[in-house]
Amino acid sequence: QGLWAAVKLGGVVTGASTVRKCLEMDRERRAVMCWGMHGQFAYIDPPSELVIVRNGADDVPADFDSVRAWRRAFDAVAKQFS
């Protein structure tokens, strides 16, 4: 409960949960970053055809300094492929 919400997708996935934190980080590029608890991230940058996934297991559930640092890193990688 709290930040977590139960997800049921037509009975295919039951008992799963999500934090629903996906944001369009750059409207011009259509770059999207999603993050979950304990350092999980997915970054999608369509123009560079880049997808980065980090399966984290950080001790702190939500460290916003870390979120900002990962975003800067993901943006830098995407620029290298643009």
C-alpha atoms as an extended CHARMM CRD file, in Angstrom:
* protein
*
        82  EXT
         1         1  GLN       CA              0.0000000000        0.0000000000        0.0000000000  PROA      1               0.0000000000
         2         2  GLY       CA              1.1500000000        3.6140000000        0.3080000000  PROA      2               0.0000000000
         3         3  LEU       CA              3.2320000000        4.2620000000       -2.8160000000  PROA      3               0.0000000000
         4         4  TRP       CA              2.5890000000        0.7360000000       -4.0350000000  PROA      4               0.0000000000
         5         5  ALA       CA             -0.5140000000       -0.1790000000       -6.0270000000  PROA      5               0.0000000000
         6         6  ALA       CA             -1.7580000000       -3.6470000000       -6.9570000000  PROA      6               0.0000000000
         7         7  VAL       CA             -1.7510000000       -4.4380000000      -10.6650000000  PROA      7               0.0000000000
         8         8  LYS       CA             -4.0410000000       -6.9040000000      -12.3980000000  PROA      8               0.0000000000
         9         9  LEU       CA             -3.7330000000       -7.0870000000      -16.1720000000  PROA      9               0.0000000000
        10        10  GLY       CA             -6.6140000000       -9.1500000000      -17.4390000000  PROA      10              0.0000000000
        11        11  GLY       CA             -5.7470000000      -11.9330000000      -14.9960000000  PROA      11              0.0000000000
        12        12  VAL       CA             -2.3740000000      -12.4910000000      -16.7050000000  PROA      12              0.0000000000
        13        13  VAL       CA             -0.3770000000      -10.7100000000      -13.9950000000  PROA      13              0.0000000000
        14        14  THR       CA             -1.7240000000      -10.8280000000      -10.4630000000  PROA      14              0.0000000000
        15        15  GLY       CA             -0.1150000000       -9.9290000000       -7.1800000000  PROA      15              0.0000000000
        16        16  ALA       CA              2.4160000000       -7.6130000000       -8.8200000000  PROA      16              0.0000000000
        17        17  SER       CA              2.9630000000       -4.0310000000       -7.7840000000  PROA      17              0.0000000000
        18        18  THR       CA              4.2590000000       -0.8170000000       -9.2750000000  PROA      18              0.0000000000
        19        19  VAL       CA              5.2470000000        2.6600000000       -8.1360000000  PROA      19              0.0000000000
        20        20  ARG       CA              4.1440000000        4.3610000000      -11.3770000000  PROA      20              0.0000000000
        21        21  LYS       CA              7.0300000000        6.7580000000      -11.7440000000  PROA      21              0.0000000000
        22        22  CYS       CA              7.5530000000        7.1430000000      -15.4630000000  PROA      22              0.0000000000
        23        23  LEU       CA              8.1870000000       10.6260000000      -16.7310000000  PROA      23              0.0000000000
        24        24  GLU       CA              8.8680000000       12.1000000000      -20.1300000000  PROA      24              0.0000000000
        25        25  MET       CA             12.2150000000       13.6880000000      -19.3260000000  PROA      25              0.0000000000
        26        26  ASP       CA             12.7320000000       15.4520000000      -22.6530000000  PROA      26              0.0000000000
        27        27  ARG       CA              9.6600000000       16.2040000000      -24.7650000000  PROA      27              0.0000000000
        28        28  GLU       CA             11.6660000000       17.0830000000      -27.8590000000  PROA      28              0.0000000000
        29        29  ARG       CA             13.5450000000       13.7570000000      -27.7990000000  PROA      29              0.0000000000
        30        30  ARG       CA             10.5900000000       11.8370000000      -26.2800000000  PROA      30              0.0000000000
        31        31  ALA       CA             13.0280000000       10.3880000000      -23.7140000000  PROA      31              0.0000000000
        32        32  VAL       CA             11.3160000000        8.5750000000      -20.8550000000  PROA      32              0.0000000000
        33        33  MET       CA             12.7270000000        7.4940000000      -17.5130000000  PROA      33              0.0000000000
        34        34  CYS       CA             10.9480000000        5.1720000000      -15.1120000000  PROA      34              0.0000000000
        35        35  TRP       CA             12.1890000000        4.3900000000      -11.6610000000  PROA      35              0.0000000000
        36        36  GLY       CA             11.1960000000        2.0590000000       -8.8980000000  PROA      36              0.0000000000
        37        37  MET       CA             12.1420000000        1.4910000000       -5.3240000000  PROA      37              0.0000000000
        38        38  HSD       CA             15.7340000000        0.6310000000       -4.3470000000  PROA      38              0.0000000000
        39        39  GLY       CA             17.3770000000        1.9570000000       -7.5150000000  PROA      39              0.0000000000
        40        40  GLN       CA             15.5040000000        0.2700000000      -10.3400000000  PROA      40              0.0000000000
        41        41  PHE       CA             15.4920000000        2.2920000000      -13.5560000000  PROA      41              0.0000000000
        42        42  ALA       CA             14.4270000000        2.0590000000      -17.1710000000  PROA      42              0.0000000000
        43        43  TYR       CA             15.4940000000        4.8010000000      -19.5770000000  PROA      43              0.0000000000
        44        44  ILE       CA             14.1810000000        4.9580000000      -23.1400000000  PROA      44              0.0000000000
        45        45  ASP       CA             15.5520000000        7.4040000000      -25.7170000000  PROA      45              0.0000000000
        46        46  PRO       CA             13.7710000000        6.8390000000      -29.0730000000  PROA      46              0.0000000000
        47        47  PRO       CA             15.9860000000        9.0560000000      -31.3030000000  PROA      47              0.0000000000
        48        48  SER       CA             19.1130000000        7.0800000000      -30.3920000000  PROA      48              0.0000000000
        49        49  GLU       CA             17.2160000000        3.7630000000      -30.2410000000  PROA      49              0.0000000000
        50        50  LEU       CA             18.6210000000        3.3180000000      -26.7310000000  PROA      50              0.0000000000
        51        51  VAL       CA             17.1160000000        1.4620000000      -23.7870000000  PROA      51              0.0000000000
        52        52  ILE       CA             18.9650000000        1.2210000000      -20.4660000000  PROA      52              0.0000000000
        53        53  VAL       CA             17.6860000000       -0.9230000000      -17.6000000000  PROA      53              0.0000000000
        54        54  ARG       CA             19.1810000000       -0.9940000000      -14.1190000000  PROA      54              0.0000000000
        55        55  ASN       CA             18.0180000000       -3.7190000000      -11.7760000000  PROA      55              0.0000000000
        56        56  GLY       CA             18.9330000000       -2.0880000000       -8.4760000000  PROA      56              0.0000000000
        57        57  ALA       CA             18.9880000000       -3.3630000000       -4.9270000000  PROA      57              0.0000000000
        58        58  ASP       CA             20.0570000000       -0.2080000000       -3.0940000000  PROA      58              0.0000000000
        59        59  ASP       CA             19.7240000000       -0.0560000000        0.6900000000  PROA      59              0.0000000000
        60        60  VAL       CA             17.6900000000        3.1610000000        0.5500000000  PROA      60              0.0000000000
        61        61  PRO       CA             14.2190000000        2.8420000000       -1.0750000000  PROA      61              0.0000000000
        62        62  ALA       CA             14.1950000000        6.3400000000       -2.6310000000  PROA      62              0.0000000000
        63        63  ASP       CA             17.4240000000        8.3600000000       -2.8100000000  PROA      63              0.0000000000
        64        64  PHE       CA             16.6600000000       11.3980000000       -4.9660000000  PROA      64              0.0000000000
        65        65  ASP       CA             20.3230000000       12.4290000000       -5.2500000000  PROA      65              0.0000000000
        66        66  SER       CA             20.9330000000        9.0130000000       -6.7820000000  PROA      66              0.0000000000
        67        67  VAL       CA             17.9650000000        9.4490000000       -9.1460000000  PROA      67              0.0000000000
        68        68  ARG       CA             19.4370000000       12.7510000000      -10.3820000000  PROA      68              0.0000000000
        69        69  ALA       CA             22.8960000000       11.1830000000      -10.8230000000  PROA      69              0.0000000000
        70        70  TRP       CA             21.5380000000        8.2110000000      -12.8020000000  PROA      70              0.0000000000
        71        71  ARG       CA             19.5040000000       10.5370000000      -15.0140000000  PROA      71              0.0000000000
        72        72  ARG       CA             22.6210000000       12.5930000000      -15.8390000000  PROA      72              0.0000000000
        73        73  ALA       CA             24.4650000000        9.3630000000      -16.6650000000  PROA      73              0.0000000000
        74        74  PHE       CA             21.6420000000        8.0610000000      -18.8770000000  PROA      74              0.0000000000
        75        75  ASP       CA             21.4070000000       11.4010000000      -20.7230000000  PROA      75              0.0000000000
        76        76  ALA       CA             25.1790000000       11.3720000000      -21.3320000000  PROA      76              0.0000000000
        77        77  VAL       CA             25.0710000000        7.8460000000      -22.7770000000  PROA      77              0.0000000000
        78        78  ALA       CA             22.1140000000        8.7560000000      -25.0160000000  PROA      78              0.0000000000
        79        79  LYS       CA             24.0150000000       11.7680000000      -26.3950000000  PROA      79              0.0000000000
        80        80  GLN       CA             26.8740000000        9.4680000000      -27.4090000000  PROA      80              0.0000000000
        81        81  PHE       CA             24.4600000000        7.4590000000      -29.5860000000  PROA      81              0.0000000000
        82        82  SER       CA             22.6570000000       10.4460000000      -31.1050000000  PROA      82              0.0000000000
